Tab-separated table of C-alpha atoms and ligand atoms in Angstrom:
chain	number	residue	atom	x	y	z
A	1	UNK	CA	-97.576	53.588	-186.293
A	2	UNK	CA	-99.125	56.669	-184.741
A	3	UNK	CA	-102.856	56.653	-185.151
A	4	UNK	CA	-103.050	60.172	-186.530
A	5	UNK	CA	-100.422	60.071	-189.288
A	6	UNK	CA	-100.574	62.257	-192.394
A	7	UNK	CA	-99.474	59.448	-194.679
A	8	UNK	CA	-99.695	55.668	-194.491
A	9	UNK	CA	-98.061	52.995	-196.558
A	10	UNK	CA	-99.749	49.661	-197.210
A	11	UNK	CA	-99.046	46.504	-199.133
A	12	UNK	CA	-101.253	47.004	-202.172
A	13	UNK	CA	-104.842	45.976	-201.332
A	14	UNK	CA	-107.254	43.728	-203.228
A	15	UNK	CA	-111.032	44.032	-203.500
A	16	UNK	CA	-112.623	40.726	-202.507
A	17	UNK	CA	-116.104	41.629	-203.798
A	18	UNK	CA	-116.632	43.762	-206.886
A	19	UNK	CA	-119.148	44.305	-209.699
A	20	UNK	CA	-117.647	45.549	-212.943
A	21	UNK	CA	-120.485	44.573	-215.358
A	22	UNK	CA	-119.559	44.268	-219.031
A	23	UNK	CA	-118.966	46.195	-222.271
A	24	UNK	CA	-118.234	49.932	-222.191
A	25	UNK	CA	-119.380	50.301	-218.573
A	26	UNK	CA	-116.736	47.797	-217.523
A	27	UNK	CA	-113.964	49.978	-218.913
A	28	UNK	CA	-114.994	52.978	-216.849
A	29	UNK	CA	-115.178	51.024	-213.617
A	30	UNK	CA	-111.959	49.068	-214.186
A	31	UNK	CA	-109.992	52.317	-214.342
A	32	UNK	CA	-111.174	53.303	-210.859
A	33	UNK	CA	-110.584	49.874	-209.328
A	34	UNK	CA	-107.181	49.177	-210.873
A	35	UNK	CA	-105.874	52.532	-209.611
A	36	UNK	CA	-106.103	51.155	-206.075
A	37	UNK	CA	-106.347	47.374	-206.144
A	38	UNK	CA	-104.082	44.641	-207.537
A	39	UNK	CA	-106.799	41.985	-207.770
A	40	UNK	CA	-110.552	41.784	-207.402
A	41	UNK	CA	-113.132	39.054	-207.069
A	42	UNK	CA	-115.445	39.667	-210.002
A	43	UNK	CA	-119.114	39.043	-209.280
A	44	UNK	CA	-120.971	36.859	-211.797
A	45	UNK	CA	-124.436	38.503	-211.735
A	46	UNK	CA	-124.396	39.594	-215.366
A	47	UNK	CA	-127.444	39.322	-217.618
A	48	UNK	CA	-127.411	36.379	-218.278
A	49	UNK	CA	-125.388	35.244	-215.239
A	50	UNK	CA	-121.950	33.630	-215.448
A	51	UNK	CA	-123.018	30.071	-214.610
A	52	UNK	CA	-120.406	27.941	-216.383
A	53	UNK	CA	-116.652	27.752	-216.767
A	54	UNK	CA	-117.064	28.505	-220.473
A	55	UNK	CA	-118.973	31.736	-219.685
A	56	UNK	CA	-116.424	32.718	-217.011
A	57	UNK	CA	-113.524	32.150	-219.377
A	58	UNK	CA	-115.209	34.280	-222.024
A	59	UNK	CA	-115.889	37.008	-219.435
A	60	UNK	CA	-112.259	36.883	-218.280
A	61	UNK	CA	-111.127	37.289	-221.894
A	62	UNK	CA	-113.356	40.371	-222.290
A	63	UNK	CA	-111.986	41.847	-219.040
A	64	UNK	CA	-108.412	41.228	-220.153
A	65	UNK	CA	-109.118	42.849	-223.528
A	66	UNK	CA	-110.568	45.900	-221.760
A	67	UNK	CA	-107.555	46.126	-219.456
A	68	UNK	CA	-105.241	45.932	-222.425
A	69	UNK	CA	-107.134	48.628	-224.325
A	70	UNK	CA	-106.840	50.836	-221.236
A	71	UNK	CA	-103.111	50.176	-220.872
A	72	UNK	CA	-103.619	48.627	-217.406
A	73	UNK	CA	-100.975	45.964	-216.871
A	74	UNK	CA	-101.040	45.236	-213.160
A	75	UNK	CA	-104.530	44.030	-212.358
A	76	UNK	CA	-105.816	40.485	-212.045
A	77	UNK	CA	-109.516	39.606	-212.181
A	78	UNK	CA	-110.426	36.623	-209.987
A	79	UNK	CA	-113.387	34.879	-211.569
A	80	UNK	CA	-116.479	33.427	-209.901
A	81	UNK	CA	-119.377	31.254	-211.015
A	82	UNK	CA	-123.025	31.922	-210.241
A	83	UNK	CA	-124.598	28.987	-208.447
A	84	UNK	CA	-128.033	27.837	-209.655
A	85	UNK	CA	-130.350	24.974	-208.760
A	86	UNK	CA	-128.919	23.172	-211.790
A	87	UNK	CA	-125.173	23.617	-211.246
A	88	UNK	CA	-123.477	20.196	-211.387
A	89	UNK	CA	-120.686	18.785	-209.253
A	90	UNK	CA	-118.810	18.283	-212.501
A	91	UNK	CA	-118.800	22.069	-213.051
A	92	UNK	CA	-117.004	22.431	-209.706
A	93	UNK	CA	-114.201	20.143	-210.824
A	94	UNK	CA	-113.969	21.972	-214.161
A	95	UNK	CA	-113.896	25.298	-212.323
A	96	UNK	CA	-111.106	24.151	-210.050
A	97	UNK	CA	-109.061	23.035	-213.053
A	98	UNK	CA	-109.749	26.330	-214.864
A	99	UNK	CA	-108.542	28.514	-211.984
A	100	UNK	CA	-111.967	29.861	-211.032
A	101	UNK	CA	-111.640	31.397	-207.558
A	102	UNK	CA	-115.077	30.800	-206.017
A	103	UNK	CA	-118.801	30.170	-206.470
A	104	UNK	CA	-121.407	32.749	-205.534
A	105	UNK	CA	-124.679	31.911	-203.824
A	106	UNK	CA	-127.484	34.354	-204.528
A	107	UNK	CA	-130.734	33.255	-202.928
A	108	UNK	CA	-133.232	33.655	-205.800
A	109	UNK	CA	-134.735	37.134	-205.709
A	110	UNK	CA	-132.395	38.545	-203.052
A	111	UNK	CA	-130.843	41.309	-205.164
A	112	UNK	CA	-129.825	42.635	-208.606
A	113	UNK	CA	-129.891	39.849	-211.254
A	114	UNK	CA	-130.487	37.098	-208.730
A	115	UNK	CA	-133.583	35.605	-210.383
A	116	UNK	CA	-131.578	32.613	-211.609
A	117	UNK	CA	-130.170	32.093	-208.105
A	118	UNK	CA	-130.749	29.219	-205.731
A	119	UNK	CA	-134.349	28.518	-204.711
A	120	UNK	CA	-133.405	26.116	-201.908
A	121	UNK	CA	-129.864	25.452	-200.747
A	122	UNK	CA	-130.719	21.764	-200.246
A	123	UNK	CA	-130.839	21.433	-204.025
A	124	UNK	CA	-127.145	22.295	-204.135
A	125	UNK	CA	-125.876	19.744	-201.621
A	126	UNK	CA	-124.099	17.623	-204.252
A	127	UNK	CA	-122.330	20.710	-205.575
A	128	UNK	CA	-121.415	21.906	-202.083
A	129	UNK	CA	-119.987	18.480	-201.292
A	130	UNK	CA	-117.725	18.779	-204.346
A	131	UNK	CA	-116.736	22.323	-203.367
A	132	UNK	CA	-115.812	21.196	-199.872
A	133	UNK	CA	-113.738	18.338	-201.306
A	134	UNK	CA	-111.731	20.450	-203.763
A	135	UNK	CA	-111.437	23.500	-201.473
A	136	UNK	CA	-113.589	25.811	-203.613
A	137	UNK	CA	-114.898	28.760	-201.546
A	138	UNK	CA	-118.609	29.616	-201.432
A	139	UNK	CA	-119.384	33.345	-201.382
A	140	UNK	CA	-122.758	34.012	-199.835
A	141	UNK	CA	-125.267	36.800	-200.266
A	142	UNK	CA	-126.677	36.264	-196.800
A	143	UNK	CA	-130.292	37.329	-196.848
A	144	UNK	CA	-133.481	35.296	-196.799
A	145	UNK	CA	-135.951	36.320	-199.449
A	146	UNK	CA	-139.359	35.602	-197.912
A	147	UNK	CA	-141.630	38.591	-198.242
A	148	UNK	CA	-142.877	38.035	-194.693
A	149	UNK	CA	-139.454	38.756	-193.184
A	150	UNK	CA	-138.787	42.441	-192.595
A	151	UNK	CA	-136.061	43.695	-194.934
A	152	UNK	CA	-133.967	44.869	-191.981
A	153	UNK	CA	-134.069	41.372	-190.435
A	154	UNK	CA	-133.259	39.302	-193.514
A	155	UNK	CA	-129.556	38.912	-192.781
A	156	UNK	CA	-130.004	37.884	-189.148
A	157	UNK	CA	-132.696	35.375	-190.109
A	158	UNK	CA	-130.419	33.965	-192.842
A	159	UNK	CA	-127.831	33.082	-190.201
A	160	UNK	CA	-130.291	30.926	-188.267
A	161	UNK	CA	-132.193	29.404	-191.165
A	162	UNK	CA	-129.466	28.871	-193.770
A	163	UNK	CA	-125.902	29.592	-192.712
A	164	UNK	CA	-125.733	27.744	-189.416
A	165	UNK	CA	-127.316	24.526	-190.815
A	166	UNK	CA	-125.046	24.799	-193.871
A	167	UNK	CA	-121.930	25.042	-191.730
A	168	UNK	CA	-123.061	22.060	-189.664
A	169	UNK	CA	-123.522	19.967	-192.817
A	170	UNK	CA	-120.282	21.168	-194.478
A	171	UNK	CA	-117.882	21.985	-191.652
A	172	UNK	CA	-114.867	22.279	-193.943
A	173	UNK	CA	-116.471	24.239	-196.759
A	174	UNK	CA	-114.763	27.628	-197.036
A	175	UNK	CA	-117.479	30.274	-196.767
A	176	UNK	CA	-117.304	34.046	-197.136
A	177	UNK	CA	-120.327	35.798	-195.659
A	178	UNK	CA	-120.371	38.701	-198.086
A	179	UNK	CA	-120.989	42.372	-197.299
A	180	UNK	CA	-122.202	41.811	-193.756
A	181	UNK	CA	-124.377	44.558	-192.331
A	182	UNK	CA	-125.489	43.543	-188.842
A	183	UNK	CA	-124.192	43.042	-185.336
A	184	UNK	CA	-125.533	39.482	-185.527
A	185	UNK	CA	-123.397	38.687	-188.585
A	186	UNK	CA	-120.313	40.422	-187.185
A	187	UNK	CA	-120.545	38.456	-183.942
A	188	UNK	CA	-121.471	35.184	-185.663
A	189	UNK	CA	-118.330	35.299	-187.784
A	190	UNK	CA	-116.161	36.550	-184.934
A	191	UNK	CA	-117.281	33.796	-182.553
A	192	UNK	CA	-117.719	30.842	-184.940
A	193	UNK	CA	-115.991	27.597	-183.983
A	194	UNK	CA	-113.990	26.439	-186.990
A	195	UNK	CA	-111.861	23.727	-185.365
A	196	UNK	CA	-108.676	25.458	-186.398
A	197	UNK	CA	-109.754	25.488	-190.060
A	198	UNK	CA	-109.734	28.672	-192.059
A	199	UNK	CA	-113.349	28.096	-193.078
A	200	UNK	CA	-115.332	31.257	-192.343
A	201	UNK	CA	-114.719	34.903	-193.140
A	202	UNK	CA	-116.708	38.034	-194.007
A	203	UNK	CA	-116.266	41.045	-196.235
A	204	UNK	CA	-117.431	44.524	-195.238
A	205	UNK	CA	-118.214	47.460	-197.537
A	206	UNK	CA	-117.147	51.060	-196.919
A	207	UNK	CA	-120.750	52.285	-196.810
A	208	UNK	CA	-121.671	49.887	-194.013
A	209	UNK	CA	-118.682	51.118	-191.966
A	210	UNK	CA	-119.477	54.790	-192.518
A	211	UNK	CA	-123.254	55.121	-192.668
A	212	UNK	CA	-126.378	53.917	-190.937
A	213	UNK	CA	-129.886	53.714	-192.354
A	214	UNK	CA	-130.611	57.375	-191.656
A	215	UNK	CA	-128.375	58.103	-194.666
A	216	UNK	CA	-131.059	56.692	-196.971
A	217	UNK	CA	-133.602	59.224	-195.722
A	218	UNK	CA	-131.528	62.325	-194.865
A	219	UNK	CA	-133.818	65.252	-195.773
A	220	UNK	CA	-135.496	63.179	-198.506
A	221	UNK	CA	-134.936	59.880	-200.279
A	222	UNK	CA	-131.278	59.259	-201.137
A	223	UNK	CA	-131.177	56.560	-203.803
A	224	UNK	CA	-127.391	56.602	-204.064
A	225	UNK	CA	-127.119	55.335	-200.496
A	226	UNK	CA	-129.425	52.393	-201.200
A	227	UNK	CA	-127.762	49.015	-201.563
A	228	UNK	CA	-128.499	45.446	-200.559
A	229	UNK	CA	-128.258	44.314	-197.878
A	230	UNK	CA	-129.681	47.692	-196.924
A	231	UNK	CA	-127.912	49.950	-194.394
A	232	UNK	CA	-128.919	49.160	-190.809
A	233	UNK	CA	-129.174	50.984	-187.455
A	234	UNK	CA	-126.191	52.737	-185.862
A	235	UNK	CA	-125.577	49.892	-183.372
A	236	UNK	CA	-124.898	47.601	-186.325
A	237	UNK	CA	-122.497	50.051	-187.972
A	238	UNK	CA	-120.601	50.317	-184.687
A	239	UNK	CA	-120.360	46.506	-184.397
A	240	UNK	CA	-119.091	46.207	-187.978
A	241	UNK	CA	-116.466	48.872	-187.422
A	242	UNK	CA	-115.378	47.120	-184.259
A	243	UNK	CA	-114.749	43.757	-185.931
A	244	UNK	CA	-113.234	45.306	-189.081
A	245	UNK	CA	-110.676	47.204	-187.020
A	246	UNK	CA	-110.088	44.397	-184.493
A	247	UNK	CA	-107.204	42.795	-186.351
A	248	UNK	CA	-109.171	39.533	-186.735
A	249	UNK	CA	-108.182	37.841	-190.000
A	250	UNK	CA	-111.797	36.753	-190.495
A	251	UNK	CA	-112.777	40.217	-191.729
A	252	UNK	CA	-111.448	41.740	-194.920
A	253	UNK	CA	-112.128	44.305	-197.607
A	254	UNK	CA	-114.846	43.821	-200.218
A	255	UNK	CA	-116.322	47.031	-201.559
A	256	UNK	CA	-119.373	45.556	-203.314
A	257	UNK	CA	-118.974	48.601	-205.538
A	258	UNK	CA	-121.961	48.124	-207.837
A	259	UNK	CA	-122.368	50.516	-210.753
A	260	UNK	CA	-125.848	51.557	-211.848
A	261	UNK	CA	-126.388	54.591	-214.065
A	262	UNK	CA	-127.755	57.794	-212.559
A	263	UNK	CA	-131.035	57.140	-214.373
A	264	UNK	CA	-131.359	53.605	-213.030
A	265	UNK	CA	-130.833	54.848	-209.461
A	266	UNK	CA	-132.957	58.005	-209.621
A	267	UNK	CA	-136.117	56.187	-210.653
A	268	UNK	CA	-139.509	55.192	-209.249
A	269	UNK	CA	-137.990	51.763	-208.582
A	270	UNK	CA	-134.295	52.508	-208.244
A	271	UNK	CA	-131.602	49.826	-208.417
A	272	UNK	CA	-129.631	48.685	-205.361
A	273	UNK	CA	-125.907	49.400	-205.292
A	274	UNK	CA	-123.399	52.049	-204.219
A	275	UNK	CA	-120.533	53.003	-206.502
A	276	UNK	CA	-117.601	53.281	-204.088
A	277	UNK	CA	-114.766	52.320	-206.441
A	278	UNK	CA	-113.723	55.902	-207.215
A	279	UNK	CA	-111.906	56.292	-203.874
A	280	UNK	CA	-112.780	53.180	-201.900
A	281	UNK	CA	-109.502	53.118	-200.007
A	282	UNK	CA	-109.998	56.712	-198.887
A	283	UNK	CA	-113.410	55.724	-197.522
A	284	UNK	CA	-111.997	52.758	-195.599
A	285	UNK	CA	-109.140	54.923	-194.247
A	286	UNK	CA	-111.686	57.450	-193.012
A	287	UNK	CA	-113.639	54.694	-191.238
A	288	UNK	CA	-110.553	53.193	-189.578
A	289	UNK	CA	-109.254	56.625	-188.577
A	290	UNK	CA	-112.591	57.468	-186.941
A	291	UNK	CA	-111.814	54.908	-184.241
A	292	UNK	CA	-108.039	55.516	-184.105
A	293	UNK	CA	-107.274	52.196	-185.820
A	294	UNK	CA	-105.449	53.152	-189.009
A	295	UNK	CA	-102.747	50.703	-187.987
A	296	UNK	CA	-105.264	47.888	-188.565
A	297	UNK	CA	-106.092	48.917	-192.141
A	298	UNK	CA	-103.308	46.973	-193.847
A	299	UNK	CA	-104.381	43.615	-192.415
A	300	UNK	CA	-108.005	44.213	-193.419
A	301	UNK	CA	-107.244	45.614	-196.866
A	302	UNK	CA	-104.144	43.737	-197.961
A	303	UNK	CA	-103.286	40.661	-195.889
A	304	UNK	CA	-106.300	38.726	-194.589
A	305	UNK	CA	-108.005	38.328	-197.976
A	306	UNK	CA	-105.130	36.576	-199.766
A	307	UNK	CA	-104.455	34.520	-196.648
A	308	UNK	CA	-108.049	33.244	-196.596
A	309	UNK	CA	-107.992	32.387	-200.307
A	310	UNK	CA	-104.481	30.846	-200.038
A	311	UNK	CA	-103.166	33.306	-202.602
A	312	UNK	CA	-99.854	35.137	-202.343
A	313	UNK	CA	-99.899	38.532	-200.678
A	314	UNK	CA	-99.059	41.438	-202.971
A	315	UNK	CA	-95.529	42.771	-202.725
A	316	UNK	CA	-95.843	46.277	-204.155
A	317	UNK	CA	-96.851	49.034	-201.721
A	318	UNK	CA	-99.098	52.062	-202.067
A	319	UNK	CA	-99.384	55.214	-199.971
A	320	UNK	CA	-102.426	57.083	-198.801
A	321	UNK	CA	-102.108	60.729	-197.828
A	322	UNK	CA	-104.355	62.745	-195.587
A	323	UNK	CA	-105.338	65.174	-198.260
A	324	UNK	CA	-108.972	65.858	-198.968
A	325	UNK	CA	-110.150	64.673	-202.348
A	326	UNK	CA	-113.418	66.041	-203.630
A	327	UNK	CA	-115.629	63.488	-205.270
A	328	UNK	CA	-117.179	64.581	-208.574
A	329	UNK	CA	-120.958	64.970	-208.734
A	330	UNK	CA	-121.018	62.506	-211.646
A	331	UNK	CA	-118.619	60.284	-213.528
A	332	UNK	CA	-118.848	58.844	-217.046
A	333	UNK	CA	-120.395	55.359	-217.288
A	334	UNK	CA	-120.535	54.031	-220.845
A	335	UNK	CA	-122.803	56.471	-222.653
A	336	UNK	CA	-124.486	57.501	-219.405
A	337	UNK	CA	-123.212	58.834	-216.068
A	338	UNK	CA	-122.993	57.504	-212.537
A	339	UNK	CA	-123.227	59.254	-209.183
A	340	UNK	CA	-120.424	57.926	-206.965
A	341	UNK	CA	-120.724	57.417	-203.219
A	342	UNK	CA	-120.198	60.772	-201.461
A	343	UNK	CA	-120.659	62.700	-204.722
A	344	UNK	CA	-119.957	66.394	-204.327
A	345	UNK	CA	-118.321	65.867	-200.950
A	346	UNK	CA	-114.736	65.444	-199.824
A	347	UNK	CA	-112.994	62.288	-198.609
A	348	UNK	CA	-110.187	62.959	-196.164
A	349	UNK	CA	-107.730	60.427	-197.589
A	350	UNK	CA	-106.514	59.852	-201.122
A	351	UNK	CA	-103.900	57.860	-202.992
A	352	UNK	CA	-100.471	59.506	-202.931
B	1	DOR	O1	-126.565	46.626	-203.677
B	1	DOR	C1	-126.261	45.653	-204.329
B	1	DOR	N1	-125.952	45.734	-205.633
B	1	DOR	N2	-126.250	44.466	-203.723
B	1	DOR	C2	-126.076	43.334	-204.402
B	1	DOR	O2	-126.102	42.288	-203.796
B	1	DOR	C3	-125.910	43.353	-205.875
B	1	DOR	C4	-125.402	44.633	-206.331
B	1	DOR	C5	-125.502	44.821	-207.829
B	1	DOR	O3	-125.122	43.915	-208.578
B	1	DOR	O4	-125.932	45.892	-208.267
B	2	ZN	ZN1	-122.268	42.391	-204.618
């Protein structure tokens, strides 16, 4: 493939990290996601969180009902459970039997609706043992939560204090280091020794490939560019783009598209999360094209994710065309509105 084509064809991608919420909001966001992706890992940080197989099954039923009411037939939600200090090993076995795809570790207090998260990973060792045994992946929000650690350092410190010891204790546990944002995380995952096992991977969002932390403060405070983990310095963006476009199967697409209403973002204490689902693929294409690596997009977006999760690759294809798409200033979100990432601007690539 030439690296400046006007159109590219890909096996249909999946989104390996997505927030769709619930109720009427869920309908609006499912439309955007299902236009581009065949499957998505559905995050469990609802209020209250999805902590049991029974809650996940009920959530799946609500998602399927929404899809049906929207006339969307080709989209599969992949369900996750929210790990707490009280999750039992038995729940892991039930989850495996029920076709739950993964468990999510939110360190308590790290981000939106994480209060019920894990206070100390050591409390979960019995559960992690069961996960390792049955081959249940652990998806990790990789930030420490101590107030004395600078917010820009929380991911790097998490690697040393939590992730590295965890991988030593559970060498065969499948771990996805979610939405990585730093050079340290990119290089840790790239260089990790896994003894030939497919046991460590990372997802990367479009905003962390396209923006650095200046974007939060460009001419004034920009709440729609605020997410967690927060955007970092340019050197980190460059390192993320390098590993994402390297062709390494350890890095794959996870938008972390996280809808919050315009009002909840434009507030004295605004919520964390960027809504990228409207044209996420266009954003990733722009990032890959910026370093002449469009030929590496299909692996990142469509192949390495299913391979890591031992799921079949999609067979249908989609095409992206180099045709600017302007992003609306606002989109409907239940009975409110949402400001999508890059609102009022153009994205160079769009779905054919
Ligand atoms: O920015 C974020 N928003 N980061 C997260 O980890 C959670 C997410 C959300 O649920 O809004
Ligand atoms: Zn997330």
